[in-house]
Short mmCIF file of C-alpha atoms in Angstrom, two decimals:
data_model
loop_
_atom_site.label_atom_id
_atom_site.label_comp_id
_atom_site.label_asym_id
_atom_site.label_seq_id
_atom_site.Cartn_x
_atom_site.Cartn_y
_atom_site.Cartn_z
CA MET A 9 35.30 43.80 -23.19
CA ALA A 10 33.91 40.28 -23.68
CA SER A 11 30.33 40.05 -24.96
CA LEU A 12 27.58 37.60 -23.95
CA THR A 13 28.44 35.61 -27.04
CA ASP A 14 31.97 34.93 -25.81
CA HIS A 15 30.55 33.48 -22.53
CA LEU A 16 27.92 31.34 -24.05
CA PRO A 17 30.30 28.29 -24.53
CA ALA A 18 31.21 28.36 -20.82
CA MET A 19 27.59 28.84 -19.81
CA PHE A 20 26.43 25.86 -21.77
CA GLY A 21 29.44 23.76 -20.69
CA ILE A 22 28.60 24.43 -17.02
CA LEU A 23 24.92 23.72 -17.62
CA GLY A 24 25.89 20.45 -19.42
CA ASN A 25 28.04 19.44 -16.43
CA ILE A 26 25.21 20.05 -14.01
CA ILE A 27 22.60 18.07 -16.02
CA SER A 28 25.12 15.29 -16.84
CA PHE A 29 25.87 15.03 -13.02
CA GLY A 30 22.18 14.50 -12.44
CA VAL A 31 22.00 11.75 -15.14
CA PHE A 32 25.00 10.01 -13.42
CA LEU A 33 23.09 9.95 -10.19
CA ALA A 34 19.92 8.58 -11.67
CA PRO A 35 20.77 4.92 -10.94
CA LEU A 36 21.06 5.59 -7.19
CA PRO A 37 17.53 4.24 -6.43
CA THR A 38 18.47 0.99 -8.18
CA PHE A 39 21.55 0.54 -6.01
CA TYR A 40 19.60 1.44 -2.93
CA ARG A 41 17.25 -1.48 -3.74
CA ILE A 42 20.26 -3.70 -4.28
CA TYR A 43 21.60 -2.66 -0.85
CA LEU A 44 18.29 -3.33 0.92
CA LYS A 45 17.92 -6.77 -0.81
CA LYS A 46 21.63 -7.57 -0.52
CA SER A 47 21.29 -8.95 -3.98
CA THR A 48 21.65 -7.55 -7.55
CA GLN A 49 18.05 -8.97 -8.24
CA GLY A 50 18.75 -9.70 -11.97
CA PHE A 51 20.07 -6.23 -12.81
CA GLN A 52 22.78 -6.20 -15.39
CA SER A 53 26.18 -4.48 -15.11
CA ILE A 54 26.67 -3.84 -18.82
CA PRO A 55 25.05 -0.36 -18.88
CA TYR A 56 27.52 0.77 -16.15
CA SER A 57 30.51 -0.72 -18.00
CA VAL A 58 29.47 0.95 -21.15
CA ALA A 59 28.92 4.31 -19.30
CA LEU A 60 32.40 3.96 -17.75
CA PHE A 61 34.05 3.17 -21.12
CA SER A 62 32.30 6.24 -22.66
CA CYS A 63 33.57 8.44 -19.84
CA MET A 64 37.12 7.13 -20.19
CA LEU A 65 37.12 7.83 -23.92
CA LEU A 66 35.74 11.30 -23.62
CA LEU A 67 38.16 12.12 -20.78
CA TYR A 68 41.05 10.97 -22.97
CA TYR A 69 39.58 13.09 -25.86
CA GLY A 70 39.28 16.15 -23.61
CA CYS A 71 42.89 15.72 -22.42
CA ILE A 72 44.42 15.70 -25.97
CA LYS A 73 42.36 18.65 -27.21
CA ALA A 74 44.34 21.84 -27.60
CA GLU A 75 41.60 24.12 -26.45
CA ASN A 76 37.95 23.87 -25.13
CA GLY A 77 38.63 20.56 -23.36
CA THR A 78 38.00 21.65 -19.70
CA MET A 79 34.30 21.15 -19.60
CA ILE A 80 34.64 17.66 -21.17
CA ILE A 81 37.45 16.73 -18.70
CA THR A 82 35.55 17.79 -15.57
CA ILE A 83 32.26 16.02 -16.14
CA ASN A 84 33.86 12.80 -17.45
CA SER A 85 36.26 12.69 -14.46
CA VAL A 86 33.20 12.79 -12.16
CA GLY A 87 31.51 10.17 -14.38
CA CYS A 88 34.39 7.79 -14.14
CA ILE A 89 34.42 7.97 -10.36
CA ILE A 90 30.66 7.45 -10.11
CA GLU A 91 30.36 4.62 -12.61
CA THR A 92 33.45 2.89 -11.00
CA ALA A 93 31.67 3.11 -7.54
CA TYR A 94 28.49 1.64 -9.09
CA LEU A 95 30.48 -1.32 -10.52
CA VAL A 96 32.30 -1.93 -7.29
CA PHE A 97 29.04 -1.87 -5.37
CA PHE A 98 27.51 -4.16 -8.04
CA LEU A 99 30.29 -6.72 -7.67
CA ILE A 100 29.86 -6.74 -3.77
CA TYR A 101 26.31 -8.03 -4.04
CA ALA A 102 26.58 -9.92 -7.39
CA THR A 103 26.00 -13.62 -7.76
CA ARG A 104 28.97 -15.75 -8.64
CA GLU A 105 27.89 -15.81 -12.35
CA SER A 106 27.25 -12.04 -12.47
CA PHE A 107 30.63 -11.47 -10.71
CA ILE A 108 32.58 -13.48 -13.24
CA SER A 109 30.77 -11.99 -16.33
CA THR A 110 31.19 -8.45 -15.08
CA THR A 111 34.93 -8.97 -14.32
CA LYS A 112 35.39 -10.33 -17.86
CA THR A 113 33.60 -7.33 -19.32
CA LEU A 114 35.71 -4.92 -17.40
CA VAL A 115 38.97 -6.59 -18.31
CA MET A 116 38.20 -7.01 -22.02
CA PHE A 117 36.30 -3.78 -22.59
CA ASN A 118 37.45 -1.15 -20.19
CA THR A 119 41.00 -2.27 -19.79
CA ILE A 120 42.31 -4.00 -22.98
CA SER A 121 40.23 -2.15 -25.46
CA PHE A 122 40.69 1.22 -23.94
CA GLY A 123 44.38 0.57 -23.50
CA LEU A 124 44.73 -0.34 -27.19
CA ILE A 125 43.00 2.84 -28.30
CA VAL A 126 45.22 5.02 -26.14
CA SER A 127 48.47 3.26 -26.99
CA THR A 128 47.68 3.12 -30.71
CA THR A 129 46.81 6.73 -31.04
CA LEU A 130 49.73 7.95 -28.94
CA LEU A 131 52.46 5.78 -30.53
CA VAL A 132 51.29 5.56 -34.18
CA THR A 133 50.03 9.09 -34.64
CA ASN A 134 52.59 11.83 -34.17
CA ASP A 135 50.42 14.70 -35.43
CA ALA A 136 48.38 16.09 -32.43
CA SER A 137 45.48 17.37 -34.69
CA LYS A 138 45.32 13.97 -36.40
CA ARG A 139 45.19 12.22 -33.05
CA VAL A 140 42.35 14.50 -32.01
CA GLU A 141 40.46 13.71 -35.12
CA ILE A 142 40.81 9.96 -34.77
CA VAL A 143 39.85 9.88 -31.12
CA GLY A 144 37.02 12.28 -31.87
CA TRP A 145 35.69 9.85 -34.52
CA ILE A 146 35.94 6.90 -32.11
CA CYS A 147 34.20 8.96 -29.38
CA ALA A 148 31.42 9.96 -31.81
CA ILE A 149 30.81 6.40 -33.08
CA PHE A 150 30.78 5.01 -29.54
CA SER A 151 28.41 7.77 -28.38
CA VAL A 152 26.00 6.79 -31.15
CA CYS A 153 26.10 3.22 -29.89
CA VAL A 154 25.40 4.47 -26.28
CA PHE A 155 22.49 6.65 -27.43
CA ALA A 156 21.15 3.64 -29.37
CA ALA A 157 21.32 1.42 -26.28
CA PRO A 158 17.85 2.57 -25.08
CA LEU A 159 16.27 0.78 -28.08
CA SER A 160 16.21 -2.43 -26.16
CA ILE A 161 14.23 -0.63 -23.29
CA MET A 162 11.90 0.95 -25.82
CA ARG A 163 11.26 -2.43 -27.44
CA LEU A 164 10.53 -3.87 -23.94
CA VAL A 165 8.08 -1.06 -23.21
CA ILE A 166 6.19 -1.68 -26.51
CA ARG A 167 6.11 -5.46 -25.89
CA THR A 168 4.96 -5.32 -22.29
CA LYS A 169 3.02 -2.11 -22.57
CA SER A 170 4.68 -1.08 -19.28
CA VAL A 171 6.98 1.82 -18.56
CA GLU A 172 8.29 0.27 -15.23
CA TYR A 173 11.89 0.18 -16.37
CA MET A 174 11.83 3.53 -18.25
CA PRO A 175 11.43 6.42 -15.77
CA PHE A 176 10.00 9.55 -17.34
CA SER A 177 12.41 11.83 -15.40
CA LEU A 178 15.45 9.97 -16.69
CA SER A 179 14.21 10.32 -20.30
CA VAL A 180 13.72 14.09 -19.73
CA PHE A 181 17.15 14.54 -18.28
CA LEU A 182 18.69 12.55 -21.14
CA THR A 183 16.98 14.73 -23.67
CA LEU A 184 18.00 18.04 -21.98
CA CYS A 185 21.56 16.71 -21.71
CA ALA A 186 21.60 15.99 -25.40
CA ILE A 187 20.27 19.45 -26.19
CA VAL A 188 22.86 21.34 -24.03
CA TRP A 189 25.88 19.38 -25.29
CA PHE A 190 24.67 19.72 -28.88
CA ILE A 191 24.60 23.54 -28.48
CA TYR A 192 27.92 23.45 -26.68
CA GLY A 193 29.52 21.46 -29.50
CA LEU A 194 28.20 23.91 -32.07
CA LEU A 195 29.43 26.93 -30.17
CA ILE A 196 32.92 25.60 -29.84
CA LYS A 197 32.73 24.07 -33.46
CA ASP A 198 33.41 20.56 -32.14
CA TYR A 199 31.22 18.34 -34.33
CA TYR A 200 32.44 15.16 -32.61
CA VAL A 201 30.55 16.30 -29.56
CA ALA A 202 27.60 17.98 -31.30
CA THR A 203 26.68 15.33 -33.93
CA PRO A 204 26.03 12.26 -31.66
CA ASN A 205 23.78 14.31 -29.43
CA VAL A 206 21.27 14.79 -32.37
CA LEU A 207 20.59 11.11 -32.03
CA GLY A 208 20.41 11.44 -28.29
CA PHE A 209 17.80 14.08 -28.59
CA LEU A 210 15.64 12.02 -31.02
CA PHE A 211 15.82 8.95 -28.84
CA GLY A 212 14.98 10.99 -25.72
CA VAL A 213 11.86 12.40 -27.40
CA ALA A 214 10.85 9.01 -28.56
CA GLN A 215 11.16 7.63 -24.96
CA MET A 216 8.90 10.44 -23.69
CA ILE A 217 6.30 9.77 -26.29
CA LEU A 218 6.35 6.06 -25.43
CA TYR A 219 5.93 6.97 -21.81
CA MET A 220 2.90 9.08 -22.49
CA MET A 221 1.40 6.26 -24.51
CA TYR A 222 1.90 3.57 -21.97
CA LYS A 223 1.93 5.37 -18.55
CA PRO A 224 -0.27 3.90 -15.87
CA LYS A 225 -3.81 5.14 -16.06
CA LYS A 226 -5.25 6.70 -12.87
CA VAL A 227 -7.91 4.55 -11.43
CA VAL A 228 -10.82 6.58 -10.14
CA GLN A 229 -12.22 5.11 -6.92
CA PRO A 230 -16.02 5.10 -6.76
CA LYS A 231 -17.54 7.13 -3.97
CA PRO A 232 -18.83 4.80 -1.13
CA VAL A 233 -22.58 4.60 -1.10
CA PRO A 234 -23.99 4.99 2.41
CA LEU A 235 -25.62 1.92 3.68
CA GLN A 236 -29.42 2.41 4.22
CA ILE A 237 -31.10 0.22 6.70
CA VAL A 238 -34.86 -0.04 6.66
CA VAL A 239 -36.32 -1.24 10.02
CA ASP A 240 -39.86 -2.45 10.30
CA LEU A 241 -40.41 -1.15 13.79
CA GLY A 242 -43.95 -2.67 14.01
CA ALA A 243 -42.75 -6.14 13.14
CA ILE A 244 -40.00 -5.75 15.84
CA LEU A 245 -42.32 -4.54 18.57
CA GLU A 246 -44.72 -7.44 17.80
CA ARG A 247 -41.91 -10.05 18.61
CA PRO A 248 -40.57 -9.13 21.95
CA GLU A 249 -38.64 -12.38 22.26
CA THR A 250 -36.18 -11.21 19.53
CA TYR A 251 -35.20 -7.90 21.01
CA SER A 252 -34.74 -6.09 24.32
CA VAL A 253 -36.17 -2.61 25.01
CA GLY A 254 -33.93 -0.47 27.06
CA PRO A 255 -30.75 -1.68 28.82
CA GLY A 256 -31.10 -5.07 30.58
CA VAL A 257 -34.73 -5.63 29.96
CA GLY A 258 -35.90 -9.13 28.77
CA GLN A 259 -32.74 -9.93 26.74
CA LYS A 260 -32.90 -13.39 25.10
CA PRO A 261 -29.72 -15.20 24.17
CA ARG A 262 -29.42 -15.47 20.48
CA ASP A 263 -28.23 -18.29 18.25
CA LYS A 264 -24.89 -18.02 16.46
CA ASP A 265 -26.67 -17.36 13.12
CA GLU A 266 -29.13 -14.82 14.50
CA VAL A 267 -28.54 -11.12 14.23
CA GLU A 268 -29.09 -9.23 17.46
CA ILE A 269 -31.67 -6.40 17.26
CA ARG A 270 -31.63 -3.95 20.15
CA VAL A 271 -34.13 -1.13 20.32
CA GLU A 272 -33.64 1.76 22.65
CA VAL A 273 -36.44 4.27 23.00
CA GLU A 274 -36.00 7.74 24.43
CA MET A 275 -39.30 9.33 25.55
CA HIS A 276 -40.32 12.94 25.85
CA GLU A 277 -43.59 14.75 25.94
CA LYS A 278 -44.86 17.13 23.31
CA PRO A 279 -47.64 19.59 24.17
CA GLY A 280 -50.74 18.96 22.13
CA ASP A 281 -54.29 20.24 21.73
CA GLU A 282 -56.84 20.56 24.56
CA ASP A 283 -59.69 18.00 24.80
CA ASP A 284 -63.38 18.80 25.32
CA GLY A 285 -62.79 19.15 29.01
CA GLY A 286 -60.15 21.81 28.60
CA GLU A 287 -57.26 19.51 29.60
CA GLU A 288 -54.14 19.45 27.53
CA ILE A 289 -53.47 16.37 25.54
CA LYS A 290 -49.84 15.43 25.73
CA GLU A 291 -48.35 13.33 22.94
CA CYS A 292 -45.40 10.97 23.69
CA MET A 293 -42.66 11.09 21.02
CA GLY A 294 -40.05 8.41 20.76
CA LYS A 295 -36.51 8.51 19.37
CA VAL A 296 -35.73 4.91 18.38
CA CYS A 297 -32.12 3.55 18.19
CA VAL A 298 -31.80 0.17 16.55
CA ASP A 299 -28.64 -1.79 17.05
CA LEU A 300 -28.23 -4.55 14.25
CA GLY A 301 -25.30 -6.61 15.22
CA GLY A 302 -23.21 -3.68 16.33
CA GLU A 303 -24.27 -1.18 13.54
CA MET A 304 -26.34 1.60 15.01
CA THR A 305 -29.07 3.39 13.02
CA ILE A 306 -31.46 6.03 14.23
CA VAL A 307 -35.05 5.99 13.18
CA PRO A 308 -36.68 9.38 13.02
CA SER A 309 -38.90 10.38 15.96
CA ILE A 310 -42.37 8.76 15.95
CA PRO A 311 -45.35 9.11 18.10
CA VAL A 312 -45.61 6.34 20.66
CA ALA A 313 -48.97 5.50 22.24
#
């Protein structure tokens, strides 16, 4: 009966496939922006050409392995399809200069170079184990170069103090991907897979540290201070030509630079004390609403003679 240890390589291989698939889909927002703008907007095609070449090499390596090559074949087959789709989409919206440079890169790098590696290892090396070793070293060296590629982005982040072009989620996924494939390589004793992912892990952690250092600071918006309007009611009442009391009473047209002051008074009676004759003295209270150029303010109730 198989133990848990026997299933660990398959478990980490499947997990590595899932995380790697997420990494392959990470550039989708970039290509959605290209689609909306109908332009490549200065984006470069080299990262996608390099990723396609890496997938092609690892796919070839997985195919010539005698055992434990299935997980490598599955994810890199998917990677080849996705990266090819990215490049085709890029070429559709690329400028003439970008189209020519991308085509040259694909021909020289992904066609001629890859063809030479495959033909040389198949024709010159007859020993299958020796062929796996040679291709394994080529894959390991190229994987190191791929993992070192983010150095340019990290340098840009340090120079500009901005993490706009280094999403934190992508750095996390790349780090997780490196950890899982490192463990998978150790479990199947494939050091051509395990060793480069040590560097991938270190660069992923470095990117996350940089992001925490230069991430945008949250700006705390100050709470709005309520506007307090102080109205000198006595001064207003002494100048009836500048206001109107009640609707439609004595309204004077105002100049263009004059602020309209409108006072509305609501009256009600408040029972008071009795006078010497025994009659109740009623006190009139007023609730004053002042309209200053459209802004209403309420003055607390005051006695009105």
